[in-house]
CSV table of C-alpha atoms and ligand atoms in Angstrom, one decimal:
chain,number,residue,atom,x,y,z
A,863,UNK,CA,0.0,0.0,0.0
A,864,UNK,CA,1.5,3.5,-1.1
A,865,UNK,CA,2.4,6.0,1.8
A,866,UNK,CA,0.1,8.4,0.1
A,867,UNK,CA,-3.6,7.2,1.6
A,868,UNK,CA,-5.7,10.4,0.4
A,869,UNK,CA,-6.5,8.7,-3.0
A,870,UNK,CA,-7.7,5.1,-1.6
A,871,UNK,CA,-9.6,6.7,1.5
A,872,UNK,CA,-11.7,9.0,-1.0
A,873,UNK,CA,-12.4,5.8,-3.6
A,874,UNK,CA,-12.8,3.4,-0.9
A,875,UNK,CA,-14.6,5.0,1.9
A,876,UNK,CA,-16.2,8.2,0.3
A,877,UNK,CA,-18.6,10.3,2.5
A,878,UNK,CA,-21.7,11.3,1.6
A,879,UNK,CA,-22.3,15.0,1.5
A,880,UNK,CA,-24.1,16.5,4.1
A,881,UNK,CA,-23.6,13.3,6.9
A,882,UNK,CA,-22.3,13.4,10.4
A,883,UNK,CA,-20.0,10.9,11.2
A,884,UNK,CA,-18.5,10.2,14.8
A,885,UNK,CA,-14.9,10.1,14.1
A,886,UNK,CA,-12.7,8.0,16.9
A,887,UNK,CA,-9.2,9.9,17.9
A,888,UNK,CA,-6.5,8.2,20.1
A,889,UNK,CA,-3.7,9.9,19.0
A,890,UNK,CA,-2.9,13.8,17.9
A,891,UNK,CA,-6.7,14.0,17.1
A,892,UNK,CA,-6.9,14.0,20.5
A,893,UNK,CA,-4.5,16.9,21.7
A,894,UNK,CA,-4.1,18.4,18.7
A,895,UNK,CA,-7.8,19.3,17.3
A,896,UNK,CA,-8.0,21.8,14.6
A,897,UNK,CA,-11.1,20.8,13.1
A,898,UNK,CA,-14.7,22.0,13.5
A,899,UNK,CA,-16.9,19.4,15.5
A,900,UNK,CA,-20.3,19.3,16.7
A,901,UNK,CA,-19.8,17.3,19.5
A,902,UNK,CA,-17.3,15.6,21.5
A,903,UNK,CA,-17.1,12.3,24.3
A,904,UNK,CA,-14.7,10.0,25.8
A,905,UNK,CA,-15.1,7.0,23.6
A,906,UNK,CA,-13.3,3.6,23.9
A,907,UNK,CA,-13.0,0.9,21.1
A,908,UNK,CA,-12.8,-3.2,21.9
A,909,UNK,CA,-10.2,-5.3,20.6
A,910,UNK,CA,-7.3,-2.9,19.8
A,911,UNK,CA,-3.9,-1.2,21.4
A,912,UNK,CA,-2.3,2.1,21.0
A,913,UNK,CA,1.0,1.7,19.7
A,914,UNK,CA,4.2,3.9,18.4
A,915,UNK,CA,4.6,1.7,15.3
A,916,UNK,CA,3.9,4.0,12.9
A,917,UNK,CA,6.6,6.4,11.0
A,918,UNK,CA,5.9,9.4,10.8
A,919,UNK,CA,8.1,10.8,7.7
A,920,UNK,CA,5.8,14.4,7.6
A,921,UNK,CA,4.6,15.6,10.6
A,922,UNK,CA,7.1,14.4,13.2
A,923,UNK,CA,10.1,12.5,11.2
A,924,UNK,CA,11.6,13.1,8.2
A,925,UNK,CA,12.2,10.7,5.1
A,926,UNK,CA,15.7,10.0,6.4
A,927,UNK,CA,15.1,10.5,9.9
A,928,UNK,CA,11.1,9.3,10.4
A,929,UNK,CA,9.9,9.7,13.6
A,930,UNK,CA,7.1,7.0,15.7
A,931,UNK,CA,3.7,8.6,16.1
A,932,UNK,CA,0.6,5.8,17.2
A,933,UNK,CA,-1.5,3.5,15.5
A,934,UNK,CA,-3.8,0.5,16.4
A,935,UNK,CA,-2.6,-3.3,16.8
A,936,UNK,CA,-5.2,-5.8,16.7
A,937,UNK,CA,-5.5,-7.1,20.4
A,938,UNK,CA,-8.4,-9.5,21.1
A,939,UNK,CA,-9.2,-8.5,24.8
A,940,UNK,CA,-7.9,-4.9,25.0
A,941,UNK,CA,-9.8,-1.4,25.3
A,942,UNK,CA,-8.0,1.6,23.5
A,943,UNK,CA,-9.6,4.9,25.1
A,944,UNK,CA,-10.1,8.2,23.4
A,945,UNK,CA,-12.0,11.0,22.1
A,946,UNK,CA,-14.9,10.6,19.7
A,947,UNK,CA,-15.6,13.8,17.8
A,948,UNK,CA,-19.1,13.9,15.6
A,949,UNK,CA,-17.9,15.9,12.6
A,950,UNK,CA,-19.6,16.9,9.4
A,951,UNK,CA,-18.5,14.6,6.2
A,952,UNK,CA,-16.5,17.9,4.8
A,953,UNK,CA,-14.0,17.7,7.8
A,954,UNK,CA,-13.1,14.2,6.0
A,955,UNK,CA,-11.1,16.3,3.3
A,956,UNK,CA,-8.7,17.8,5.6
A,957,UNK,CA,-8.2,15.1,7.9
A,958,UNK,CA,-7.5,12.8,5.1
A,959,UNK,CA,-4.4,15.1,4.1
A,960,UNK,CA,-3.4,15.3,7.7
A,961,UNK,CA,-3.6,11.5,7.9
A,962,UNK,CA,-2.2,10.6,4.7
A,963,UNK,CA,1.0,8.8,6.2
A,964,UNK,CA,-0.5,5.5,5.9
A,965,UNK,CA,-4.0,5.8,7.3
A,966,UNK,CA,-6.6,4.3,6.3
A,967,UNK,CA,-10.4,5.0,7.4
A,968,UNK,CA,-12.2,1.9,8.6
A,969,UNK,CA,-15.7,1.6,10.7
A,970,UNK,CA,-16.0,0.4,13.8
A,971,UNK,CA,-18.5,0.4,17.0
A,972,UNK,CA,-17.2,3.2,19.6
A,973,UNK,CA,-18.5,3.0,23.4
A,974,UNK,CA,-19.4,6.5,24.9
A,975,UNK,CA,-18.4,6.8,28.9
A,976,UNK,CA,-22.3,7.0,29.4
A,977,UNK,CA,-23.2,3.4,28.6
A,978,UNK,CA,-24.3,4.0,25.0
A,979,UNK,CA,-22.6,2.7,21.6
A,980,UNK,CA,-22.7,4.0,17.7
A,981,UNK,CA,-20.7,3.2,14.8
A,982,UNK,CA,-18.1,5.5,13.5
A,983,UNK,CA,-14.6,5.6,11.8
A,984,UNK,CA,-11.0,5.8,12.8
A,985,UNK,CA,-7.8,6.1,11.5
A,986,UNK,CA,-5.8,3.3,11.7
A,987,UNK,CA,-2.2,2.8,9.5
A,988,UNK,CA,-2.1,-0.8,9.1
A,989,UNK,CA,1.2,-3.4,9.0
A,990,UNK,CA,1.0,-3.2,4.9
A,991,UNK,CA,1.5,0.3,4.9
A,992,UNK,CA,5.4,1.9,3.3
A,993,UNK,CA,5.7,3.9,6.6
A,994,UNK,CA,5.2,1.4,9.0
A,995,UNK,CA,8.2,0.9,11.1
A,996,UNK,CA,6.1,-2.2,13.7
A,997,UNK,CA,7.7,-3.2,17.0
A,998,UNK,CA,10.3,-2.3,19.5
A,999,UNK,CA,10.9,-2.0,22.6
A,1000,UNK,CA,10.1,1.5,24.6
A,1001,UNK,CA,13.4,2.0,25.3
A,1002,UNK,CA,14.3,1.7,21.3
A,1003,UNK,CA,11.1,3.9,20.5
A,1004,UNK,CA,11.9,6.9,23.0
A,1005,UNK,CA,15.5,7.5,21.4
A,1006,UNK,CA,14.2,7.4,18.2
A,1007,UNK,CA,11.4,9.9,19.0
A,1008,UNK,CA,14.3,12.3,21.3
A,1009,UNK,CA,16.0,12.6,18.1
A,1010,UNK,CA,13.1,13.2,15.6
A,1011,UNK,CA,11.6,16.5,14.2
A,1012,UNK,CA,9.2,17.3,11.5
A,1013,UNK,CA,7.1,20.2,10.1
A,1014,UNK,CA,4.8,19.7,12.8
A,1015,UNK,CA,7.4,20.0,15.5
A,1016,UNK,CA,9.7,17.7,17.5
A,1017,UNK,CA,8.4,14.4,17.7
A,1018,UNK,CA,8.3,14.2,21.5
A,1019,UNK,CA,6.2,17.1,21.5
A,1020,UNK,CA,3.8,14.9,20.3
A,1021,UNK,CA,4.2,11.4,23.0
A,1022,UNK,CA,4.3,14.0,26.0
A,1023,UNK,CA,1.4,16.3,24.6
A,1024,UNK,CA,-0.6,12.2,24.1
A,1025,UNK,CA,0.6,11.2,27.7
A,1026,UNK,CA,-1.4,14.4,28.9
A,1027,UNK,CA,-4.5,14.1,27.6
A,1028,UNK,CA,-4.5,10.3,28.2
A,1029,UNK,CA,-4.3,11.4,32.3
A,1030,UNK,CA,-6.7,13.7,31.6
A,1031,UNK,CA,-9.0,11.6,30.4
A,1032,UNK,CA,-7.8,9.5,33.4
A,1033,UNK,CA,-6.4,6.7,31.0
A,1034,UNK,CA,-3.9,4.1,32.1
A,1035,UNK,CA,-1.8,3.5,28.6
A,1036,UNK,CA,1.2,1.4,30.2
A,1037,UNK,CA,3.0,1.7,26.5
A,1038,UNK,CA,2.5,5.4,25.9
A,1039,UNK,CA,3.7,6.6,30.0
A,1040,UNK,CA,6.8,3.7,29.7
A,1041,UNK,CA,8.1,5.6,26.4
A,1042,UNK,CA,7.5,8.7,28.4
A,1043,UNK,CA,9.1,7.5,31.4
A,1044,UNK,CA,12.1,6.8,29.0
A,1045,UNK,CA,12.3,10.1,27.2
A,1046,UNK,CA,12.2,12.1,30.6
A,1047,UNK,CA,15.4,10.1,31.3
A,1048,UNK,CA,17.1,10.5,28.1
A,1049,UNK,CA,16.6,14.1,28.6
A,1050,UNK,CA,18.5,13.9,32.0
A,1051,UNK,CA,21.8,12.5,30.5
B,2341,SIN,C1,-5.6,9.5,15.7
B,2341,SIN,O1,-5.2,10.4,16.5
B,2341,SIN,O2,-6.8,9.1,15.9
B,2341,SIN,C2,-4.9,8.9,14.6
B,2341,SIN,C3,-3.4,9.0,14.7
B,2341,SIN,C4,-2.8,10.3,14.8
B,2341,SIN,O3,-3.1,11.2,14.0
B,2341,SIN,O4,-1.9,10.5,15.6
């Protein structure tokens, strides 16, 4: 699958004109929203993890130097919380550019904190994608992000701006606060 996604989110997954879709975030969606929404709610999704696998060779890497920036690993049992944002289908043609680094838009059932449920779509980069860098350990993945920068700023902007809102959504993301834990110590040397 090329890096570019724009092209086979459009033909794949268009949008009707005029629909309101609830859009699941669990990574810079969710501390970094510069889109118009109409609504927003902590949101969880079953049966996937939130994991720095991803390369990010735009917003926080470059091509020689790609940072990590999340995406979501199949996991039978786990819960990935977040932020689900119901957005107008226009907001689909900027987010698409933002998340053309080997996302792909796919549906899936989101859980609001009240109790109640809807179908939706998130953004997830899957294993077949060119930037896909997959798994190491989170020691290996926080001196890879110390050292990364891209037009969007330094790539651990982005993990300590992510291990925020995750507490205050009072989330408990063991992988994201190790990787943090790390690159507070790396800093320190
Ligand atoms: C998301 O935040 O939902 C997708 C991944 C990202 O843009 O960081």
């Amino acid at each position: 699958m090329p890096a570019n996604t724009i092209e086979e989110n459009r033909r794949k997954n268009p949008i009707a004109d005029g629909d309101q879709v609830w859009l699941f975030g669990y990574g810079s969606l969710i501390f970094k929203v510069d889109f118009p929404y109409l609504e927003s709610r902590p949101a969880s999704i079953r049966g996937w993890s939130r994991r720095f696998w991803q390369g990010s060779h735009d917003h926080r890497g470059t091509k020689n130097h790609p940072g990590r920036v999340v995406t979501l690993i199949e996991d039978r049992d786990a819960v990935c919380g977040g932020i689900a944002f119901l957005v107008d289908a226009s907001v689909f043609n900027q987010l698409d550019v933002r998340e053309k680094n080997g996302y792909l838009r796919f549906t899936t059932e989101m859980n609001f904190a009240d109790g109640t449920h809807d179908k939706g779509l998130v953004y997830i980069a899957t294993p077949d994608n060119e930037a896909y860098l997959g798994e190491a350990s989170e020691c290996d993945i926080a001196r890879q992000i110390c050292f990364a920068e891209g037009t969007s700023g330094p790539n651990c902007e982005y993990l300590i701006e992510l291990a925020r809102s995750l507490r205050e959504l009072g989330l408990n993301d063991r992988h994201v606060f190790d990787i943090e834990m790390h690159i507070l110590q790396i800093r320190k040397e």
